[in-house]
Coordinates of C-alpha atoms in Angstrom, one line a residue:
M1 CA 0.6 0.1 0.5
D2 CA 2.7 2.8 0.1
A3 CA 3.1 2.6 -3.4
L4 CA -0.3 3.4 -3.8
V5 CA -0.2 6.1 -0.8
Q6 CA 3.0 7.6 -2.3
C7 CA 1.0 7.8 -5.9
L8 CA -1.8 9.4 -4.1
R9 CA 1.0 12.2 -2.7
Q10 CA 2.4 13.0 -5.9
L11 CA -1.0 14.0 -7.3
G12 CA -1.2 17.0 -4.2
V13 CA -2.8 14.8 -1.8
R14 CA -2.2 16.6 1.8
Q15 CA -4.7 15.5 3.7
A16 CA -7.2 11.8 4.2
F17 CA -10.4 11.6 5.8
G18 CA -12.3 9.0 7.2
V19 CA -12.7 6.1 9.9
V20 CA -10.8 3.3 10.2
G21 CA -12.3 -0.4 10.3
A22 CA -10.8 -4.0 9.9
A23 CA -11.2 -4.5 5.8
V24 CA -9.2 -1.2 5.1
A25 CA -6.8 -1.3 8.1
P26 CA -3.5 -2.1 6.4
F27 CA -4.2 0.5 3.8
C28 CA -4.3 3.4 7.0
E29 CA -1.5 2.0 8.5
A30 CA 0.6 2.7 5.5
L31 CA -1.3 6.6 5.2
A32 CA -0.3 7.1 9.1
R33 CA 3.4 6.2 8.0
S34 CA 3.4 8.5 5.4
S35 CA 3.4 12.5 5.5
I36 CA -0.4 12.5 4.4
E37 CA -2.1 14.0 7.3
Y38 CA -4.6 11.1 8.7
L39 CA -7.6 12.7 10.4
H40 CA -10.0 9.9 12.2
F41 CA -13.3 11.2 11.9
R42 CA -16.3 10.3 13.5
H43 CA -18.9 9.6 11.1
E44 CA -17.9 8.7 7.2
A45 CA -20.3 11.3 5.9
G46 CA -18.5 13.7 8.4
A47 CA -15.3 12.7 6.6
A48 CA -16.5 13.2 3.2
F49 CA -18.1 16.4 3.5
A50 CA -15.0 17.5 5.6
A51 CA -12.6 16.2 2.1
T52 CA -14.7 18.3 0.4
E53 CA -14.9 21.4 1.8
A54 CA -11.0 21.0 2.7
S55 CA -10.7 20.2 -1.5
L56 CA -12.4 23.4 -2.2
A57 CA -10.4 25.6 0.7
G58 CA -7.1 24.6 -0.2
D59 CA -7.6 24.0 -3.9
R60 CA -6.0 21.0 -3.9
A61 CA -7.2 17.0 -3.8
T62 CA -8.1 15.3 -0.9
L63 CA -8.6 11.6 0.2
V64 CA -11.4 9.5 2.1
F65 CA -10.9 6.0 3.3
A66 CA -14.1 3.8 4.2
T67 CA -14.0 0.2 5.3
T68 CA -16.8 -2.3 3.3
G69 CA -20.4 -2.1 3.7
P70 CA -22.1 0.7 5.8
G71 CA -18.3 2.5 5.7
L72 CA -18.5 2.8 2.4
T73 CA -22.0 3.9 1.8
N74 CA -22.0 6.1 4.6
A75 CA -19.5 8.1 2.5
L76 CA -21.8 8.4 -0.4
T77 CA -23.6 11.4 0.0
G78 CA -20.8 13.6 1.2
M79 CA -19.3 12.0 -2.3
A80 CA -21.8 13.1 -4.1
A81 CA -21.6 16.6 -2.9
A82 CA -17.9 16.4 -3.7
R83 CA -19.3 16.1 -7.2
A84 CA -22.0 18.7 -7.4
E85 CA -19.4 20.8 -5.9
G86 CA -16.9 20.6 -8.4
A87 CA -14.5 19.3 -5.6
T88 CA -11.5 17.1 -6.1
V89 CA -11.7 14.0 -3.8
V90 CA -10.7 10.9 -4.3
L91 CA -12.5 7.6 -1.7
V92 CA -10.4 4.7 -1.2
S93 CA -12.7 1.9 0.4
A94 CA -11.7 -2.2 0.9
S95 CA -13.6 -4.5 -0.8
T96 CA -14.1 -8.6 0.1
S97 CA -11.2 -10.7 -1.2
P98 CA -12.2 -13.3 -3.8
P99 CA -11.8 -16.2 -1.5
Q100 CA -14.7 -15.0 0.5
R101 CA -16.8 -13.5 -1.8
G102 CA -20.4 -15.2 -2.2
R103 CA -19.7 -17.3 1.3
G104 CA -21.6 -14.6 3.5
A105 CA -18.9 -12.6 4.5
A106 CA -19.7 -10.0 6.8
Q107 CA -20.3 -6.7 5.3
E108 CA -19.3 -8.3 1.8
T109 CA -18.7 -5.2 -0.8
H110 CA -17.2 -5.7 -4.1
A111 CA -17.6 -4.5 -7.5
S112 CA -20.3 -6.8 -8.7
V113 CA -22.3 -7.5 -5.3
G114 CA -22.8 -4.9 -2.2
P115 CA -25.7 -3.0 -0.6
V116 CA -25.0 -0.5 -4.1
P117 CA -23.9 -2.2 -7.2
G118 CA -22.0 -0.7 -10.0
L119 CA -19.7 2.0 -7.4
C120 CA -16.7 0.5 -9.2
S121 CA -17.4 2.2 -12.6
A122 CA -17.6 5.9 -14.0
G123 CA -21.0 7.6 -13.7
P124 CA -23.2 9.7 -12.0
L125 CA -21.4 9.6 -9.3
F126 CA -18.1 9.1 -9.9
H127 CA -15.8 10.3 -12.7
Y128 CA -13.4 7.1 -12.3
A129 CA -13.9 4.2 -10.0
L130 CA -11.7 0.9 -10.1
A131 CA -11.9 -2.2 -8.5
L132 CA -8.2 -2.6 -8.3
E133 CA -7.3 -6.5 -8.4
H134 CA -3.8 -6.9 -9.0
P135 CA -1.1 -4.8 -8.2
S136 CA 0.0 -3.9 -11.8
E137 CA -3.3 -2.0 -11.9
L138 CA -1.7 0.5 -10.1
H139 CA 0.2 2.4 -12.7
Q140 CA -3.1 2.6 -14.7
A141 CA -5.0 4.3 -12.1
A142 CA -2.4 6.7 -11.5
S143 CA -2.3 7.9 -14.9
R144 CA -6.3 8.3 -15.1
L145 CA -6.3 10.0 -11.4
A146 CA -3.0 12.1 -12.8
C147 CA -5.7 13.5 -15.9
G148 CA -8.8 13.4 -13.4
V149 CA -7.2 16.4 -10.7
R150 CA -6.4 18.4 -13.1
R151 CA -10.0 19.1 -14.0
V152 CA -10.7 22.2 -13.5
Q153 CA -14.1 21.6 -13.1
G154 CA -13.4 19.0 -10.4
F155 CA -13.3 14.9 -9.9
V156 CA -14.3 12.4 -7.8
A157 CA -12.9 9.1 -8.4
H158 CA -13.1 5.5 -6.3
L159 CA -10.5 2.9 -5.7
S160 CA -11.7 -0.8 -4.4
L161 CA -9.1 -2.1 -2.6
P162 CA -9.8 -6.1 -1.5
V163 CA -8.4 -6.6 1.7
S164 CA -5.6 -9.0 0.1
M165 CA -4.8 -6.3 -2.2
Q166 CA -3.9 -4.4 0.3
R167 CA -0.9 -6.7 1.7
V168 CA 1.0 -7.5 -1.5
A169 CA 3.8 -5.1 -2.2
A170 CA 3.9 -3.3 -5.5
P171 CA 7.1 -3.9 -7.6
A172 CA 7.7 0.3 -7.2
A173 CA 5.5 3.2 -6.6
P174 CA 4.0 4.1 -9.9
H175 CA 5.4 8.0 -11.4
V176 CA 2.8 9.9 -12.2
G177 CA 4.4 10.5 -15.8
L178 CA 1.8 13.1 -16.7
A179 CA 4.3 16.6 -17.5
S180 CA 2.0 19.2 -18.5
W181 CA -1.6 20.1 -19.0
H182 CA -3.5 22.6 -20.9
W183 CA -7.1 24.3 -20.6
P184 CA -9.8 24.3 -23.1
T185 CA -9.8 27.6 -25.1
A186 CA -11.7 29.1 -27.2
P187 CA -11.1 29.2 -31.3
G188 CA -10.8 32.4 -32.8
A189 CA -14.0 31.8 -34.5
A190 CA -15.8 32.0 -31.3
I191 CA -14.3 35.0 -29.9
D192 CA -14.7 37.2 -32.9
E193 CA -18.8 36.1 -32.4
C194 CA -18.8 37.1 -29.0
V195 CA -17.2 40.3 -29.6
R196 CA -19.7 40.9 -32.2
L197 CA -22.8 39.9 -29.5
L198 CA -21.9 41.9 -26.7
A199 CA -19.7 44.8 -28.5
R200 CA -22.2 46.6 -29.6
S201 CA -25.0 46.2 -27.4
P202 CA -25.9 46.2 -23.4
F203 CA -25.0 43.1 -21.9
V204 CA -24.7 41.5 -18.4
I205 CA -22.2 39.5 -16.7
W206 CA -23.6 36.7 -14.8
V207 CA -21.0 34.7 -12.7
G208 CA -20.8 31.9 -10.5
H209 CA -18.5 29.3 -9.1
G210 CA -16.4 27.9 -12.2
A211 CA -15.5 31.6 -12.8
R212 CA -13.6 31.5 -9.2
R213 CA -10.2 31.9 -11.0
A214 CA -10.3 33.8 -12.9
S215 CA -11.8 37.1 -11.0
D216 CA -9.1 39.4 -12.0
R217 CA -10.2 38.7 -15.6
V218 CA -14.0 39.9 -14.8
R219 CA -13.2 43.0 -13.0
Q220 CA -11.0 43.9 -15.5
L221 CA -13.9 43.7 -18.0
V222 CA -16.4 45.0 -16.1
D223 CA -13.8 48.4 -16.5
L224 CA -13.4 47.7 -20.0
T225 CA -17.1 48.1 -20.6
G226 CA -18.8 49.1 -17.6
A227 CA -21.2 46.2 -17.8
P228 CA -22.9 45.1 -14.5
V229 CA -22.3 42.1 -12.7
M230 CA -25.0 39.9 -11.1
C231 CA -23.6 36.3 -9.4
S232 CA -24.8 32.8 -8.5
P233 CA -24.7 31.8 -5.0
R234 CA -22.0 30.2 -5.2
G235 CA -20.4 33.0 -6.9
K236 CA -20.7 35.5 -4.1
G237 CA -16.7 37.5 -3.7
I238 CA -15.5 36.5 -7.5
F239 CA -16.1 40.0 -8.4
S240 CA -16.8 42.3 -5.0
E241 CA -20.7 42.8 -3.8
K242 CA -20.0 46.7 -2.6
D243 CA -19.0 47.4 -6.1
P244 CA -21.8 50.0 -7.3
R245 CA -21.4 47.7 -10.7
F246 CA -22.3 44.9 -8.5
I247 CA -26.5 44.6 -9.3
G248 CA -27.5 41.1 -6.7
V249 CA -27.3 38.0 -6.1
T250 CA -29.4 35.5 -7.9
G251 CA -31.6 32.8 -7.1
L252 CA -32.3 31.1 -3.8
G253 CA -31.6 34.0 -1.2
G254 CA -31.2 36.2 -4.4
H255 CA -32.6 39.9 -4.4
A256 CA -36.0 41.3 -5.7
E257 CA -33.8 44.5 -6.8
L258 CA -31.9 42.5 -9.3
E259 CA -35.1 41.3 -11.0
S260 CA -36.3 45.0 -11.4
F261 CA -33.2 45.8 -12.9
M262 CA -33.5 43.4 -15.2
R263 CA -36.6 44.0 -16.3
E264 CA -36.5 47.8 -16.4
A265 CA -33.0 47.9 -18.3
A266 CA -33.7 44.8 -20.5
P267 CA -30.4 43.9 -21.9
Q268 CA -29.3 42.6 -24.8
N269 CA -27.4 39.6 -23.7
V270 CA -26.4 38.2 -20.8
L271 CA -22.6 36.5 -20.5
V272 CA -22.8 33.9 -18.6
L273 CA -19.2 32.7 -16.8
G274 CA -19.2 29.5 -14.9
T275 CA -22.7 28.3 -13.6
R276 CA -25.1 26.0 -15.1
M277 CA -28.1 28.6 -13.8
G278 CA -30.0 26.1 -12.0
E279 CA -33.1 26.3 -10.0
G280 CA -30.5 26.8 -7.1
S281 CA -28.8 29.5 -8.8
S282 CA -31.6 31.6 -11.1
S283 CA -34.7 30.0 -9.7
W284 CA -35.7 29.9 -13.4
S285 CA -36.8 33.3 -13.5
A286 CA -37.7 34.6 -17.0
S287 CA -36.4 37.9 -15.6
L288 CA -32.8 36.7 -15.8
G289 CA -33.1 36.0 -19.6
P290 CA -31.9 38.2 -22.0
R291 CA -33.8 39.9 -25.2
G292 CA -31.7 38.4 -27.3
C293 CA -29.0 35.7 -26.4
F294 CA -26.9 33.9 -23.5
V295 CA -23.6 33.4 -24.5
H296 CA -22.5 30.7 -21.9
V297 CA -18.8 30.0 -21.2
D298 CA -18.2 26.5 -19.2
V299 CA -16.0 24.0 -19.5
D300 CA -18.8 21.4 -19.1
P301 CA -20.6 21.2 -22.6
E302 CA -23.5 19.7 -20.3
A303 CA -25.1 23.2 -18.8
F304 CA -25.5 24.6 -21.9
G305 CA -29.2 24.8 -22.6
A306 CA -30.0 22.8 -19.3
A307 CA -31.3 25.2 -17.5
Y308 CA -33.3 27.6 -19.7
P309 CA -33.8 25.4 -22.9
G310 CA -36.3 27.8 -24.6
A311 CA -33.2 30.4 -24.7
R312 CA -31.1 31.3 -27.7
T313 CA -27.5 30.3 -26.5
V314 CA -24.4 30.7 -27.9
A315 CA -22.1 27.8 -26.0
V316 CA -18.8 28.2 -25.4
Q317 CA -16.4 25.2 -24.0
A318 CA -13.7 26.8 -22.8
E319 CA -12.0 27.5 -19.1
I320 CA -12.8 30.6 -18.1
D321 CA -9.8 32.9 -17.7
A322 CA -8.5 32.0 -20.8
F323 CA -11.6 32.9 -22.7
L324 CA -11.7 36.1 -20.3
R325 CA -8.2 37.3 -21.4
A326 CA -8.8 36.2 -25.1
L327 CA -11.8 38.3 -25.2
L328 CA -10.3 41.3 -23.7
A329 CA -7.2 41.2 -26.1
A330 CA -10.1 40.6 -29.3
W331 CA -12.2 43.7 -27.7
P332 CA -12.5 46.4 -30.1
A333 CA -10.9 50.1 -29.3
D334 CA -14.2 52.0 -30.3
A335 CA -16.8 50.0 -28.3
E336 CA -18.7 52.2 -26.4
R337 CA -18.6 51.3 -22.7
Q338 CA -22.5 50.7 -20.7
P339 CA -23.9 53.7 -18.8
S340 CA -23.6 53.5 -15.6
R341 CA -27.4 52.3 -14.1
P342 CA -26.5 50.4 -10.8
T343 CA -29.1 49.3 -8.5
R344 CA -27.9 48.9 -4.9
R345 CA -29.1 47.1 -2.0
G346 CA -27.0 48.7 0.8
E347 CA -25.9 47.4 4.2
P348 CA -27.6 44.1 5.8
R349 CA -30.9 45.8 7.0
K350 CA -32.7 45.5 10.6
S351 CA -35.6 45.5 11.1
S352 CA -37.4 48.4 12.7
E353 CA -39.2 46.8 15.5
R354 CA -37.9 44.4 18.3
A355 CA -38.2 40.8 18.5
P356 CA -41.0 39.2 20.3
A357 CA -39.6 37.6 24.0
G358 CA -35.8 39.2 23.1
A359 CA -34.6 36.5 20.3
V360 CA -32.1 37.1 17.7
R361 CA -33.6 38.3 14.5
P362 CA -32.0 36.5 11.5
R363 CA -31.3 39.7 10.0
V364 CA -29.7 41.1 12.8
L365 CA -27.4 38.0 13.7
M366 CA -26.3 38.1 9.7
A367 CA -25.3 41.9 9.8
E368 CA -23.0 41.5 13.4
V369 CA -21.9 38.6 10.9
Q370 CA -20.7 41.1 8.4
H371 CA -19.1 43.1 10.8
V372 CA -17.2 40.7 13.1
V373 CA -16.4 37.5 10.9
I374 CA -16.4 39.0 7.4
D375 CA -15.6 42.9 7.3
R376 CA -12.8 42.0 10.3
S377 CA -10.8 38.5 9.4
D378 CA -9.9 36.8 6.4
A379 CA -12.0 33.3 7.6
V380 CA -14.1 31.6 5.1
V381 CA -17.8 31.3 5.8
L382 CA -20.1 28.4 4.9
A383 CA -23.7 28.4 4.8
E384 CA -25.8 25.3 6.1
S385 CA -28.7 24.3 3.6
G386 CA -31.6 25.4 5.1
N387 CA -32.6 28.9 6.1
S388 CA -29.3 29.8 6.9
F389 CA -27.9 29.8 3.8
A390 CA -30.6 31.6 2.4
W391 CA -30.3 34.5 5.0
A392 CA -26.3 34.2 4.0
N393 CA -27.2 34.6 0.3
H394 CA -29.5 37.6 0.7
C395 CA -27.6 39.4 3.7
L396 CA -23.6 38.7 3.5
Q397 CA -21.7 40.5 1.2
F398 CA -17.8 39.5 -0.4
E399 CA -14.9 41.3 -2.0
R400 CA -12.9 38.8 -2.8
P401 CA -13.4 35.4 -3.8
G402 CA -12.8 31.9 -1.8
R403 CA -14.3 33.4 1.4
Y404 CA -17.8 31.9 0.7
R405 CA -19.1 28.4 0.3
T406 CA -22.4 27.2 0.3
S407 CA -24.6 24.7 -1.8
P408 CA -27.4 26.0 -3.0
S409 CA -28.2 22.7 -5.3
F410 CA -27.6 19.9 -4.1
G411 CA -28.0 21.1 -0.3
A412 CA -27.2 18.1 1.5
M413 CA -27.1 19.0 5.4
G414 CA -24.4 18.7 7.4
Q415 CA -22.2 19.4 4.8
M416 CA -21.0 22.4 6.5
A417 CA -22.0 21.8 9.8
T418 CA -19.1 19.2 9.1
G419 CA -17.4 20.3 6.3
V420 CA -15.9 23.7 8.4
V421 CA -14.1 21.6 10.5
G422 CA -12.5 20.6 6.4
A423 CA -11.9 23.8 5.7
A424 CA -10.4 25.0 9.0
L425 CA -7.5 22.6 9.0
A426 CA -6.9 23.1 5.0
R427 CA -6.1 26.4 5.0
R428 CA -4.5 26.7 8.9
G429 CA -7.2 28.5 9.8
K430 CA -10.4 30.5 10.9
A431 CA -13.6 28.5 9.3
V432 CA -17.4 29.9 10.0
A433 CA -20.2 27.5 9.6
L434 CA -23.9 29.1 9.8
V435 CA -26.1 25.9 10.9
G436 CA -29.5 25.2 11.4
D437 CA -30.4 23.0 14.5
G438 CA -31.3 20.6 12.8
A439 CA -28.3 20.1 10.6
M440 CA -26.2 20.4 13.8
L441 CA -28.1 17.4 15.4
M442 CA -27.7 15.7 12.1
L443 CA -24.3 16.0 11.9
N444 CA -21.0 16.9 13.4
E445 CA -17.7 16.5 13.7
L446 CA -17.0 18.5 17.2
S447 CA -15.1 15.8 18.8
S448 CA -12.8 15.6 15.8
A449 CA -12.2 19.2 15.9
V450 CA -11.4 19.1 19.4
Q451 CA -9.0 16.0 18.1
Y452 CA -7.3 17.9 15.8
Q453 CA -7.5 21.5 17.2
A454 CA -9.5 22.9 14.4
D455 CA -10.0 26.1 14.0
A456 CA -14.0 26.0 13.5
V457 CA -16.7 28.2 14.4
W458 CA -20.1 27.4 14.7
V459 CA -22.9 29.6 14.8
V460 CA -25.8 27.7 15.1
L461 CA -29.1 29.4 14.5
N462 CA -31.9 27.8 17.2
D463 CA -35.2 27.8 16.8
A464 CA -36.3 24.6 18.0
R465 CA -37.7 23.6 14.5
Y466 CA -37.2 22.5 10.9
N467 CA -37.7 26.1 9.9
M468 CA -37.3 26.1 6.2
C469 CA -40.1 23.0 6.2
H470 CA -42.0 25.0 8.4
Q471 CA -42.0 28.1 6.7
G472 CA -42.2 25.9 3.4
M473 CA -45.3 24.7 4.1
Q474 CA -47.2 27.6 5.3
A475 CA -46.5 29.0 2.1
A476 CA -47.8 26.3 0.6
G477 CA -51.1 26.6 2.4
W478 CA -50.7 23.5 4.7
E479 CA -50.8 23.5 8.3
P480 CA -47.2 22.8 9.4
F481 CA -46.1 19.3 10.6
G482 CA -43.6 17.4 11.8
T483 CA -41.1 20.3 12.1
A484 CA -40.6 20.7 15.7
L485 CA -37.5 20.0 17.9
P486 CA -36.9 19.6 21.3
P487 CA -34.7 22.6 22.3
T488 CA -31.3 21.9 22.6
D489 CA -28.4 23.5 24.9
F490 CA -25.6 23.3 22.2
V491 CA -22.9 25.2 24.0
A492 CA -23.4 21.9 27.0
L493 CA -23.5 19.6 23.9
A494 CA -19.8 21.8 22.2
R495 CA -18.0 21.6 26.2
A496 CA -19.7 17.3 26.9
V497 CA -16.9 17.0 24.1
G498 CA -14.7 19.5 24.8
A499 CA -14.6 22.7 23.2
D500 CA -16.0 25.9 24.3
G501 CA -18.8 28.1 23.2
M502 CA -21.4 30.9 24.3
R503 CA -25.6 31.4 24.5
V504 CA -26.6 34.2 22.8
E505 CA -30.3 34.9 24.4
R506 CA -30.0 38.5 23.1
E507 CA -29.1 40.6 20.0
P508 CA -27.1 43.5 22.4
E509 CA -25.3 39.9 23.2
L510 CA -24.5 39.2 19.7
R511 CA -21.1 41.3 18.8
A512 CA -19.2 39.8 21.8
A513 CA -20.6 35.9 21.8
L514 CA -18.8 36.6 17.7
E515 CA -15.7 38.2 18.4
A516 CA -14.8 35.8 21.0
A517 CA -16.0 33.2 18.9
M518 CA -13.1 35.0 16.8
R519 CA -10.1 35.2 19.4
A520 CA -10.2 31.7 20.4
R521 CA -8.3 28.8 19.5
G522 CA -9.4 25.6 18.8
P523 CA -13.1 25.0 18.1
F524 CA -15.6 27.1 19.2
L525 CA -19.6 27.0 19.0
V526 CA -22.1 30.3 19.3
D527 CA -25.8 29.2 20.0
V528 CA -28.1 31.7 19.3
R529 CA -31.7 31.8 20.3
I530 CA -33.4 33.2 16.7
E531 CA -37.0 34.6 16.0
V532 CA -38.6 31.4 14.8
D533 CA -41.1 33.5 12.5
E534 CA -39.0 36.4 10.6
L535 CA -39.7 34.8 6.9
A536 CA -36.4 33.4 5.6
P537 CA -35.8 35.4 1.9
L538 CA -36.2 32.3 0.0
G539 CA -37.6 34.1 -3.2
A540 CA -39.3 31.8 -5.5
R541 CA -38.3 28.5 -4.0
N542 CA -41.6 27.2 -3.4
R543 CA -43.1 28.4 -6.5
T544 CA -40.5 26.5 -8.3
L545 CA -40.9 23.3 -5.8
F546 CA -44.8 22.8 -5.9
G547 CA -45.3 24.5 -9.5
A548 CA -43.7 24.9 -12.2
P549 CA -41.9 28.0 -13.4
G550 CA -44.0 30.3 -14.7
D551 CA -47.5 28.0 -14.3
L552 CA -49.7 31.0 -13.8
T553 CA -52.7 28.3 -12.3
W554 CA -51.0 27.2 -9.5
D555 CA -49.5 30.7 -9.2
R556 CA -53.4 32.1 -9.0
A557 CA -54.5 29.1 -6.9
R558 CA -51.7 30.0 -3.8
G559 CA -52.3 33.7 -4.1
A560 CA -49.0 34.5 -5.3
P561 CA -48.6 37.8 -7.6

C-alpha cells in the first residue's frame, strides 16, 4: 500500500479523512506512516463532507478512506456532494477478498456485489472508478487519477481495494508521468462571435462558481465595458458585492431588486461565466433572461441549454480565465462603455421592530456576522442548507472569491456543519459555519475538531424546528407538521466533547459572542436563539418546488403575484 500512498502524495493529496475499519486497516496503516495528514473522524459522511470543503478551501485533491459495507455507503452522500460542488476527492474503500466472496462474508462488498452495485465504474457519482485486483493495475489508476485531478471543474474518483490486495507489495511506486496540462481554449471564431454580440449592445455579466479563478479578468472586463454584474450564490465575492456595478445575487436567497433591474434595463445579451443557472442559482426566473441570447462559457458542455432550454444560447466550451484573456485582447478600441445604472441593496438591513421575547432576528445576526467575521477577518464562511443559506446568500457581502461556501443545488444537510472542520484544517485558519439546529443535530464533527484543534466556529441558528420546512409548508397553504424539535443546549453539547462556546439570548449579546469565537483557538460554538417567525428570503423557491416556473394556474391558486 506504500506505492498507492506515494502515488496519492504525488497527485497533491495532503490530507486524508475517514473512519478506519478492519478491512481497510492495512491501507490506513500505510497512510498513517506517510507525510499525508491522517484525520480519523466519527462518521464517514462527516469525513467526506470535510474532505470536500478541504479540497475547495485548499484548492487541491483530498482523500477519503472507508471500510466495507456501511463504511462505504455512509460516505456516498458526501461523495455526491463533492461531485456537485466541483471538489477534487479520491475515495479509497475496502472490498471483500476473492476467496471470501459469495460465502456470506461480513459486510460483503466488491465490484459486482454489495449494498449499492455499480460503485466501481464511472457514472453519475464517480468520474473514474476501479476495483484494484492486482498490483499491475496501479499504473493505470495513477495515470487516470493524474488526468482527473487537473480537471478545472473538479474530479471524484473511487478505488476499491480487496483486503488481500492491500497486503501485496507493488513492484515499485508508479510515477505520475503527466508532464503538462493545457486548459480548453475558445477558438478565434468563437471569440469573434462573442465580440460581435457583446461589444455593440448592452449586456450583463452573470458569474458563478466556475469563474472563481478568473476574478481579476472579470474585473478587467467590467472596467473596460461598464457592464453590470450579478452572481449566483456560489459566485459571491468573485466580483465585489460592494462595488456599485454589482447588481445582486440570483437564485435562492437572491434579490428582488435584481430582477426589477433586469426587467427595466432589458439587456440585449447575458454573458454567463461558470454557472449552470439551475434552480438554486436562478429559480428559473424568466426575468434573468436576455432579449437576445445567453453567451454561456463553461468547461462542461452539458451545462449549455439545460436550465433555460427555450432561450437562444451561444455555447463556448473553454476555461473561463483563458476565455476572458482572449476576449479582452480582441475587444475593439472603439466599443462604447455602457452607461452606469446600478441598483444598490446597501448593507444588511435590520427590522425597525423589536423581536418578541428578546429572540435574535436573523437579519440582525447576519449584520453582526458581516461586521465581526467578514469585514474584520479573513475567515471563510460556510452556510448550511436551510434558512441559514437563504439568509447568508441574501444579506452577506463578500469582496473577493474563496471566502464563501454554500450548496444551493445539492444542499445536503450536515455538509457545512462537518465541512467547516475540513476547511479550517486545510487553510490552517478560521472557518465559520452558519448552521441550523436541525443540521447540527443531524451531523457534526465537534469531537474531531477538538481532537485536531481545528479553528472551526459554529454559529447555530437555534429555533427548535426545521424552519425551512415549516415556513415552506405555510407558504404552500398547509398546516405545518413534524417540524418541531426538542430545545437543545448546544453550548453544553460542545463542552461535553471538549470544545467551548457561548449562548446568545438577546441581540445586544451577539457581537461579544462572535468576537470571543474569533479570538478563540480551537473549536468554538455560538448558540443563538433565533426569532422563529421572521420569514427567510427564499424568493421563488416554493413556487418552483410545487409548480412549474411560470405556471400561472398554480401561482393564482396560491395567491402569488
